[in-house]
Amino acid sequence: MTDNSPNRVSDDNLSSMTDRREYSKILRENSLLEPVVKNPFYHDIKLKWYQRLQLIIGGIFILPFRLICISFIFFLCFIVGLVMTLGVKDLKHRPLKGWRKKARGILRFLGRTLAFCCGFHSIKKFGKRCSRTESTIFVAAPHTSYFDAFLFFILGLPTAISRAENGTLPIMGRVVRAVQPILVTREDVNNKQITIQTIIDRSDPKSDWPQVLIFPEGTTTNGSCLINFKPGAFIPKLPVQPVIIKYRNKINTITWTWQGLSVFKVSLLTLCQFNNSMEVHYLPVYEPDEKEKQDALLYAFNVRSIMANFLNVITTNHSYEDCRLMCRARELNLPLESAIIEFVQIKEKLRIDFDNCEDLLKKFSSFARKKDGKMTFEDFCNYLELPVNSDTHNVFDLYDRNKDGKIDFREFIIGLCLISRPDDNEANLKLAFEMFNKNGKNNVNLEDFQSILSSNFSMSKEDIKILFEKIDHKNEGFVSFDDFFIFASKSPEYSKLFGKNKEFKILQNNLEYSKLASSQSMSNNSVFGQVRQSTSNLSLTKRPMSDKARTGEKVDDTDLQKSSLSKSDEHKKE
């Protein structure tokens, strides 16, 4: 049978090294694809002259009156919250009862009045809201603004997730504690487990707690997509009701996220508009099947797909961790968007955690250009402290996935994990060490080191000596395999430079695998599956690359066993 797939390349067309590089490019472009939405955390507006005039008029005649009303309502909310919590010691583990519980109705009324004063005169509702017997959990999206909090009052003050800092605010902190939210400290790992258990307890149909409202995206976006859903709302294995929030303003002053309009500008411009339109759509209750009950991530993925289809937007694997990296990039004087890597996908496929990404970002920032947050070939050579020549350019070419002549932070991480890091394993490093070990002893001296690198990479003796001294951290005048292993483990970006043509071996193995893959039926024709298996044969990752971030499919134990067998067979061949 003839394979007419555009991604298939015949052996005759792969005779030259140029064609092999082209095939390598195809493999790279179809694995770990760049996110369709580059930055879902940016929102700004450009006002036309008549829109500016409209807001100026609103600022003169409407804004002062609204500010007075809002301040008065905040004061009333504080008084009610103070009375409700007076003398109550335990607000975290026991729901308010008696007259205190009935006083929640006053807070709900004041909250809806606050929305009216902010210009949300008529909040339209579509669909049927479920009762507590049908579902105890609401999941709301997209989360695009702090004005989404008005949904809390519309739903009758359900249990919400709130930042722990909100409970300590001078005035509003009392109101926040009065409605008994689940207070979360996001950076605390231990607090995460406590939060999950609290969600499970409060969503129990037998408990006396109100229904639970969760924004599973975990942070605000510009609404152009639905980012990764955190599994907290789906871990209890209970039915959920998806709730969609839409804003219909012609001038979108409502959206507030990490980059763009500040809190002050969003508040000011929104209050200057005469009317702000908000819609709430209740989707049918979603009942999880047995697979979804056993896999909260799959459950979250499927619910997100339904909500994305209703909104007619795409889904991406961005998450709150991308926002944290953006903040870190700001501290390092890099553009905020340069640190967006679609963290969930990177973590899933490359087995790299947030702390590793943060450390790599700091290292990357030392050599990246501050204006665009990218590393040129010359920057790459400076980073490695190696000369500018064709050999180092071959290594750079493997990192440069989109072939734009520069390496961004996402390409940098992927390059380290898929190109350099695989050679850190002991078996491959022993082969590289033997290449330098000409004297047959268990160590390599500077002369042997220079003879290999100067001939293969045209490095000057001074550059080779600097590199040798880095490896010889004990200053013994020679390098043992242990020294070699420690250096390569800490500096994986050098591993490709310890073996001439190592990068072409990657291409050759990918080509050999493509012959095998052509005779098999790949599920959904997924190129991710091909790259996953081919990279497993090369020990490019610690585990098989999963399509879960894109398709929701799981990697089972059989896949892991196949990966281990593939790596074992590869070492035998070598």
XYZ file of C-alpha atoms in Angstrom:
574
model
C 0.000 0.000 0.000
C 1.326 3.408 -0.917
C 1.548 5.971 1.843
C 0.639 9.400 0.477
C 0.930 11.159 3.794
C 2.693 14.529 3.441
C 4.803 13.700 6.488
C 6.219 10.512 4.960
C 9.611 10.733 3.267
C 11.011 7.965 1.038
C 14.510 6.531 1.534
C 15.564 7.806 -1.897
C 14.787 11.346 -0.835
C 16.916 11.059 2.287
C 20.283 10.444 0.687
C 21.642 13.874 1.420
C 22.220 15.497 4.777
C 20.059 18.452 3.697
C 17.085 16.128 3.245
C 17.722 14.600 6.634
C 17.651 18.027 8.195
C 14.387 18.736 6.390
C 12.927 15.514 7.765
C 14.150 16.453 11.223
C 12.354 19.757 10.799
C 9.101 17.923 9.972
C 9.413 15.812 13.108
C 10.114 18.838 15.287
C 7.289 20.901 13.846
C 4.763 18.141 14.528
C 5.806 17.418 18.101
C 5.362 19.764 21.044
C 3.583 22.199 18.760
C 3.642 25.862 19.627
C 0.404 27.029 21.274
C -2.192 28.394 18.864
C -2.828 31.291 21.256
C 0.552 32.767 22.081
C -0.496 34.827 25.087
C -3.975 34.388 26.596
C -2.946 36.600 29.519
C -2.820 39.880 27.613
C -5.636 42.350 27.081
C -5.605 45.988 26.040
C -8.047 48.253 24.247
C -7.692 50.987 21.645
C -10.415 53.567 21.956
C -11.763 55.624 19.085
C -12.414 59.305 19.588
C -16.164 58.925 20.097
C -15.587 56.091 22.579
C -13.216 58.304 24.522
C -15.848 61.042 24.510
C -18.461 58.578 25.746
C -16.278 57.504 28.659
C -15.389 61.101 29.526
C -19.061 62.011 29.749
C -19.683 58.935 31.894
C -16.770 59.914 34.116
C -18.267 63.361 34.702
C -21.928 62.507 35.278
C -22.037 58.831 36.325
C -18.759 57.930 38.025
C -19.052 60.189 41.144
C -22.560 58.947 41.946
C -21.513 55.313 41.533
C -18.457 55.701 43.750
C -20.602 57.102 46.560
C -23.123 54.250 46.254
C -20.401 51.591 46.109
C -18.674 52.965 49.206
C -21.979 52.949 51.122
C -22.712 49.342 50.089
C -19.236 48.234 51.145
C -19.861 49.813 54.536
C -23.185 47.966 54.925
C -21.556 44.683 53.873
C -18.883 45.191 56.500
C -21.493 45.765 59.229
C -23.472 42.670 58.221
C -20.326 40.552 57.978
C -19.158 41.778 61.385
C -22.478 40.868 63.034
C -22.593 37.459 61.316
C -19.134 36.430 62.510
C -19.156 38.058 65.941
C -18.326 35.418 68.532
C -17.844 32.631 65.957
C -14.454 30.945 66.366
C -14.623 28.227 63.725
C -15.568 29.525 60.272
C -13.588 26.938 58.301
C -15.093 23.655 59.387
C -18.709 24.397 60.349
C -21.341 26.199 58.251
C -23.235 29.072 59.849
C -26.660 28.149 61.156
C -29.781 29.812 62.488
C -30.130 33.553 62.103
C -26.532 33.843 60.903
C -27.329 31.603 57.952
C -30.446 33.650 57.142
C -28.355 36.837 57.265
C -26.550 35.534 54.181
C -29.638 36.635 52.250
C -28.854 40.236 53.213
C -25.327 39.897 51.864
C -26.686 38.398 48.652
C -29.036 41.361 48.207
C -26.252 43.851 48.891
C -24.008 42.043 46.416
C -26.601 42.234 43.649
C -27.140 45.919 44.494
C -23.384 46.428 44.192
C -23.483 44.886 40.706
C -26.291 47.281 39.764
C -24.256 50.261 40.987
C -21.340 49.076 38.833
C -23.558 49.279 35.749
C -24.705 45.633 35.565
C -28.356 46.636 35.565
C -29.803 43.469 34.077
C -27.897 40.195 34.301
C -29.551 37.790 31.868
C -29.753 34.099 32.745
C -30.216 31.223 30.286
C -30.835 27.562 30.995
C -31.847 25.945 34.261
C -29.809 26.153 37.407
C -29.518 22.778 39.124
C -30.661 22.065 42.658
C -28.340 20.724 45.341
C -29.724 17.226 44.888
C -28.768 17.304 41.181
C -25.266 18.704 41.644
C -23.296 20.255 44.476
C -20.568 21.773 42.263
C -20.673 24.623 39.746
C -17.700 25.044 37.388
C -17.598 28.485 35.751
C -15.630 29.727 32.725
C -14.144 31.680 31.106
C -12.593 33.500 34.031
C -11.801 36.892 32.493
C -12.330 39.468 35.221
C -12.800 40.105 38.921
C -16.332 41.173 37.935
C -16.964 37.423 37.563
C -17.439 37.546 41.349
C -20.980 38.805 40.740
C -21.828 35.237 39.738
C -21.307 34.409 43.399
C -24.293 36.564 44.362
C -26.404 35.315 41.451
C -25.956 31.718 42.622
C -26.968 32.547 46.187
C -23.587 32.718 47.935
C -22.236 29.217 47.276
C -18.909 28.095 48.740
C -16.215 29.726 46.610
C -12.449 29.404 46.269
C -10.618 32.564 47.296
C -7.029 33.626 47.858
C -5.986 33.455 51.490
C -4.901 37.108 51.262
C -8.529 38.181 50.675
C -9.493 36.998 54.129
C -7.010 39.380 55.749
C -8.078 42.596 53.967
C -8.828 45.481 56.389
C -12.565 45.898 55.623
C -13.608 43.371 52.998
C -11.755 40.614 54.822
C -14.588 40.471 57.348
C -17.138 40.055 54.559
C -15.029 37.387 52.865
C -14.807 35.349 56.075
C -18.560 35.753 56.663
C -19.419 33.833 53.477
C -16.978 31.071 54.495
C -14.989 30.521 51.283
C -12.209 27.971 50.883
C -9.087 30.095 51.355
C -6.154 28.958 49.235
C -2.421 29.668 49.352
C -1.407 28.677 45.829
C 2.340 28.444 46.360
C 1.981 26.158 49.398
C 2.115 22.484 48.355
C 0.682 21.292 51.682
C -2.200 23.735 51.412
C -3.128 22.178 48.068
C -3.966 18.848 49.701
C -5.964 20.595 52.417
C -7.916 22.500 49.762
C -8.760 19.327 47.843
C -10.002 17.611 50.995
C -12.083 20.687 51.901
C -13.703 20.661 48.442
C -14.539 16.970 48.881
C -16.074 17.590 52.312
C -18.136 20.605 51.298
C -19.416 19.064 48.068
C -20.694 16.004 49.916
C -24.478 15.869 49.227
C -25.052 14.849 52.857
C -23.328 17.932 54.298
C -25.034 21.181 55.322
C -22.707 23.371 53.269
C -24.079 25.348 50.303
C -23.155 24.347 46.756
C -19.551 24.904 45.656
C -18.513 27.382 42.916
C -15.115 26.885 41.275
C -13.364 28.633 38.388
C -11.239 25.646 37.245
C -8.912 27.762 35.083
C -7.425 29.066 38.310
C -6.561 32.499 36.895
C -7.934 35.147 34.554
C -7.403 35.165 30.781
C -8.496 37.363 27.883
C -11.223 34.868 26.938
C -9.701 33.916 23.570
C -9.431 30.297 24.728
C -10.022 28.034 27.683
C -6.762 27.221 29.424
C -6.051 24.056 31.392
C -8.690 23.121 33.958
C -7.312 22.259 37.376
C -8.721 18.975 38.688
C -9.921 20.204 42.106
C -13.593 20.454 41.129
C -13.540 16.979 39.568
C -11.707 14.996 42.254
C -14.891 14.445 44.350
C -16.212 12.265 41.435
C -19.581 14.027 41.594
C -21.746 15.547 38.816
C -20.963 19.180 37.999
C -22.960 21.919 36.306
C -20.927 23.998 33.829
C -21.732 27.715 33.958
C -20.726 30.078 31.157
C -20.142 33.805 31.728
C -20.378 36.233 28.817
C -19.956 40.015 28.630
C -21.537 41.890 25.734
C -20.003 45.363 26.073
C -19.039 47.037 22.805
C -16.040 48.505 24.629
C -14.402 45.665 26.539
C -13.215 47.458 29.647
C -14.167 44.488 31.830
C -11.448 41.952 30.966
C -8.570 42.027 33.408
C -5.599 39.715 33.329
C -1.868 39.629 33.933
C -0.673 41.899 31.136
C -2.439 44.998 29.878
C -4.953 47.161 31.729
C -4.351 47.634 35.435
C -6.971 47.068 38.127
C -7.430 50.823 38.452
C -8.004 51.366 34.710
C -10.394 48.415 34.426
C -12.440 49.683 37.378
C -12.447 53.304 36.237
C -13.349 52.646 32.601
C -16.040 50.095 33.483
C -17.717 52.415 35.984
C -17.734 55.167 33.353
C -19.927 53.078 31.046
C -23.660 53.624 31.436
C -24.557 49.955 31.057
C -22.464 46.795 31.408
C -23.933 43.646 29.934
C -23.460 40.254 31.608
C -24.978 36.897 30.702
C -25.004 33.630 32.659
C -25.634 30.369 30.790
C -26.408 27.197 32.735
C -25.385 24.097 30.779
C -26.856 20.658 31.548
C -25.437 18.807 34.537
C -22.497 16.626 33.494
C -22.493 13.091 34.906
C -19.014 11.500 34.945
C -18.614 7.913 33.752
C -16.420 5.352 35.516
C -13.253 6.306 33.606
C -13.735 9.964 34.460
C -14.343 9.146 38.115
C -11.006 7.358 38.205
C -9.181 10.106 36.293
C -9.948 13.664 37.401
C -7.778 15.106 34.599
C -9.800 13.269 31.959
C -13.022 14.423 33.633
C -11.777 18.044 33.608
C -10.656 17.715 29.980
C -14.068 16.526 28.812
C -15.991 19.215 30.700
C -13.661 21.865 29.306
C -14.296 20.568 25.772
C -18.068 20.951 26.226
C -17.696 24.506 27.524
C -15.240 25.418 24.745
C -17.655 24.115 22.113
C -20.440 26.228 23.589
C -18.201 29.310 23.551
C -16.782 28.410 20.127
C -13.204 28.889 21.339
C -10.153 26.633 21.315
C -8.481 24.987 24.305
C -4.812 25.339 25.247
C -2.502 23.967 27.919
C -1.600 27.284 29.482
C -2.019 27.486 33.239
C -1.418 29.608 36.307
C 2.198 28.391 36.318
C 2.743 30.279 33.045
C 1.652 33.426 34.867
C 4.124 32.744 37.637
C 6.886 32.396 35.048
C 5.734 35.684 33.503
C 6.210 37.393 36.857
C 9.666 35.843 37.108
C 10.498 37.097 33.605
C 9.539 40.616 34.661
C 11.979 40.395 37.570
C 14.694 39.310 35.109
C 13.924 42.246 32.773
C 12.583 39.982 30.024
C 9.314 40.531 28.139
C 6.485 38.873 30.052
C 5.319 36.797 27.083
C 8.814 35.330 26.636
C 8.239 33.048 29.650
C 4.941 31.570 28.421
C 5.683 27.940 27.550
C 2.275 26.205 27.908
C 3.553 24.704 31.126
C 1.083 21.834 31.474
C 2.158 20.315 28.156
C 5.867 20.839 28.853
C 5.528 19.255 32.285
C 3.537 16.292 30.993
C 5.763 15.450 28.030
C 9.197 16.330 29.355
C 8.780 15.571 33.052
C 10.104 18.920 34.198
C 8.680 20.695 37.222
C 8.130 24.380 37.922
C 11.301 24.828 39.984
C 13.373 23.449 37.091
C 11.692 25.849 34.666
C 12.313 28.769 36.969
C 16.015 27.893 37.300
C 16.361 27.498 33.527
C 14.637 30.847 32.960
C 17.201 32.535 35.178
C 20.037 30.864 33.262
C 18.420 31.722 29.925
C 17.929 35.387 30.860
C 21.680 35.872 31.354
C 22.301 35.500 27.618
C 18.935 36.272 25.985
C 18.258 39.658 24.435
C 16.155 41.827 26.723
C 14.130 43.417 23.920
C 12.532 40.183 22.654
C 13.606 37.544 25.181
C 15.341 35.365 22.568
C 18.826 33.947 22.101
C 20.679 34.336 18.803
C 23.330 31.936 17.527
C 26.076 34.217 18.836
C 24.328 34.368 22.236
C 24.100 30.577 22.191
C 27.837 30.265 21.553
C 28.588 32.754 24.328
C 26.345 30.768 26.634
C 28.293 27.574 25.875
C 31.614 29.476 25.710
C 32.344 27.840 22.361
C 33.518 29.249 19.033
C 31.168 30.276 16.246
C 31.486 27.548 13.615
C 29.444 25.075 11.593
C 29.490 22.377 14.275
C 28.034 24.558 16.990
C 25.558 25.873 14.423
C 24.348 22.289 13.865
C 23.601 22.056 17.565
C 21.889 25.454 17.506
C 19.798 24.269 14.549
C 18.443 21.391 16.643
C 17.253 23.845 19.294
C 15.743 26.287 16.784
C 12.446 24.492 16.157
C 10.675 27.152 14.060
C 13.822 28.023 12.073
C 13.627 31.762 12.710
C 17.329 32.014 13.596
C 16.631 32.581 17.302
C 15.877 30.407 20.335
C 13.080 31.434 22.671
C 12.702 30.116 26.204
C 10.282 27.371 25.154
C 12.695 26.105 22.486
C 15.502 26.314 25.020
C 13.698 24.020 27.483
C 12.625 21.551 24.803
C 16.138 21.494 23.383
C 17.702 20.709 26.735
C 15.200 17.924 27.414
C 15.017 16.289 23.987
C 18.466 16.984 22.548
C 20.968 17.432 25.334
C 19.605 15.803 28.441
C 19.196 12.312 26.907
C 22.965 12.005 26.633
C 23.296 12.529 30.384
C 22.538 8.868 31.098
C 25.521 6.859 32.208
C 25.694 4.459 29.241
C 25.895 7.206 26.615
C 28.322 9.269 28.650
C 30.659 6.310 28.991
C 30.828 6.070 25.198
C 31.613 9.769 24.971
C 34.252 9.484 27.692
C 35.968 6.616 25.873
C 36.317 8.846 22.819
C 38.565 11.178 24.839
C 40.321 8.369 26.737
C 43.249 7.643 24.392
C 45.718 6.448 27.021
C 43.560 3.484 28.106
C 43.502 4.706 31.692
C 40.511 5.819 33.722
C 41.198 9.492 33.192
C 41.592 12.071 30.439
C 44.275 14.745 30.408
C 44.167 18.173 28.805
C 46.213 17.074 25.782
C 43.743 14.303 24.881
C 40.870 16.684 25.421
C 42.398 19.277 23.125
C 43.158 16.813 20.353
C 39.515 15.768 20.029
C 37.781 19.134 20.406
C 40.260 21.104 18.322
C 39.885 18.730 15.379
C 36.120 18.257 15.603
C 35.045 21.760 16.580
C 37.995 23.971 15.673
C 38.137 25.239 19.227
C 41.119 27.257 20.331
C 43.390 25.846 22.989
C 42.376 28.634 25.352
C 38.634 27.781 25.006
C 39.346 24.069 25.457
C 41.405 24.756 28.539
C 38.589 26.793 30.082
C 36.125 23.981 29.419
C 38.557 21.370 30.761
C 39.043 23.339 33.961
C 35.286 23.477 34.445
C 35.110 19.694 34.286
C 38.216 19.265 36.430
C 36.586 20.855 39.476
C 39.136 19.223 41.791
C 42.071 20.826 39.939
C 43.833 17.456 39.594
C 45.094 18.013 36.047
C 43.011 15.152 34.691
C 39.333 14.256 34.396
C 37.850 10.998 35.657
C 34.573 9.560 34.431
C 32.916 10.722 37.667
C 34.071 14.285 36.951
C 32.835 13.955 33.389
C 29.463 12.587 34.514
C 28.904 15.290 37.147
C 29.673 18.087 34.684
C 27.451 16.655 31.920
C 24.597 16.157 34.387
C 24.768 19.751 35.587
C 25.381 21.184 32.103
C 23.338 19.057 29.651
C 23.682 21.694 26.947
C 27.303 20.524 26.406
C 26.445 16.870 25.856
C 26.001 17.241 22.102
C 29.470 18.701 21.847
C 31.111 15.599 23.314
C 30.451 13.519 20.238
C 30.875 14.545 16.586
C 27.734 13.664 14.556
C 25.663 12.748 17.626
C 22.858 14.949 16.343
C 22.780 13.029 13.069
C 22.321 9.819 14.989
C 19.031 11.240 16.254
C 17.889 11.795 12.679
C 18.968 8.309 11.642
C 16.999 6.672 14.438
C 13.960 8.764 13.616
C 14.231 7.631 9.984
C 14.517 3.985 10.997
C 11.469 4.326 13.169
C 9.476 5.983 10.381
C 9.878 2.776 8.319
C 8.426 0.739 11.166
C 5.633 3.213 11.836
C 4.513 3.197 8.193
C 3.399 -0.454 8.509
C 1.335 0.168 11.622
C -1.909 2.019 12.150
C -1.211 4.971 14.414
C -4.224 5.973 16.468
C -5.837 9.155 15.092
C -2.808 9.458 12.734
C -1.120 11.255 15.584
C 2.360 12.503 14.752
C 2.766 12.971 18.494
C 2.645 9.183 18.803
C 5.432 8.755 16.237
C 7.676 11.280 17.917
C 6.886 9.822 21.318
C 8.043 6.325 20.315
C 11.058 7.480 18.313
C 12.288 9.624 21.171
C 11.713 6.755 23.581
C 14.073 4.616 21.461
C 16.689 7.311 21.853
C 16.200 7.742 25.593
C 15.243 11.332 24.871
C 12.826 11.525 27.790
C 12.429 9.864 31.125
C 9.071 8.381 29.953
C 6.997 8.137 26.756
C 5.728 11.454 25.486
C 1.995 11.600 26.187
C -0.755 13.007 23.998
C -2.837 13.526 27.092
C -2.458 17.306 27.071
C -3.929 17.455 23.555
C -6.321 14.466 23.419
C -7.079 13.492 26.982
C -5.735 9.952 26.456
C -3.801 8.273 29.225
C -0.388 6.606 29.121
C -0.763 3.193 30.729
C 1.790 0.741 32.125
C 1.991 -1.096 28.776
C 3.304 2.065 27.111
C 5.956 2.431 29.786
C 7.051 -1.180 29.379
C 7.312 -0.792 25.605
C 9.438 2.303 26.122
C 11.813 0.441 28.426
C 12.149 -2.443 25.935
C 12.838 0.005 23.121
C 15.632 1.673 25.064
C 17.115 -1.691 26.002
C 17.143 -2.863 22.374
C 18.776 0.394 21.284
C 21.666 -0.036 23.726
C 22.194 -3.607 22.521
C 22.471 -2.414 18.931
C 25.057 0.177 19.936
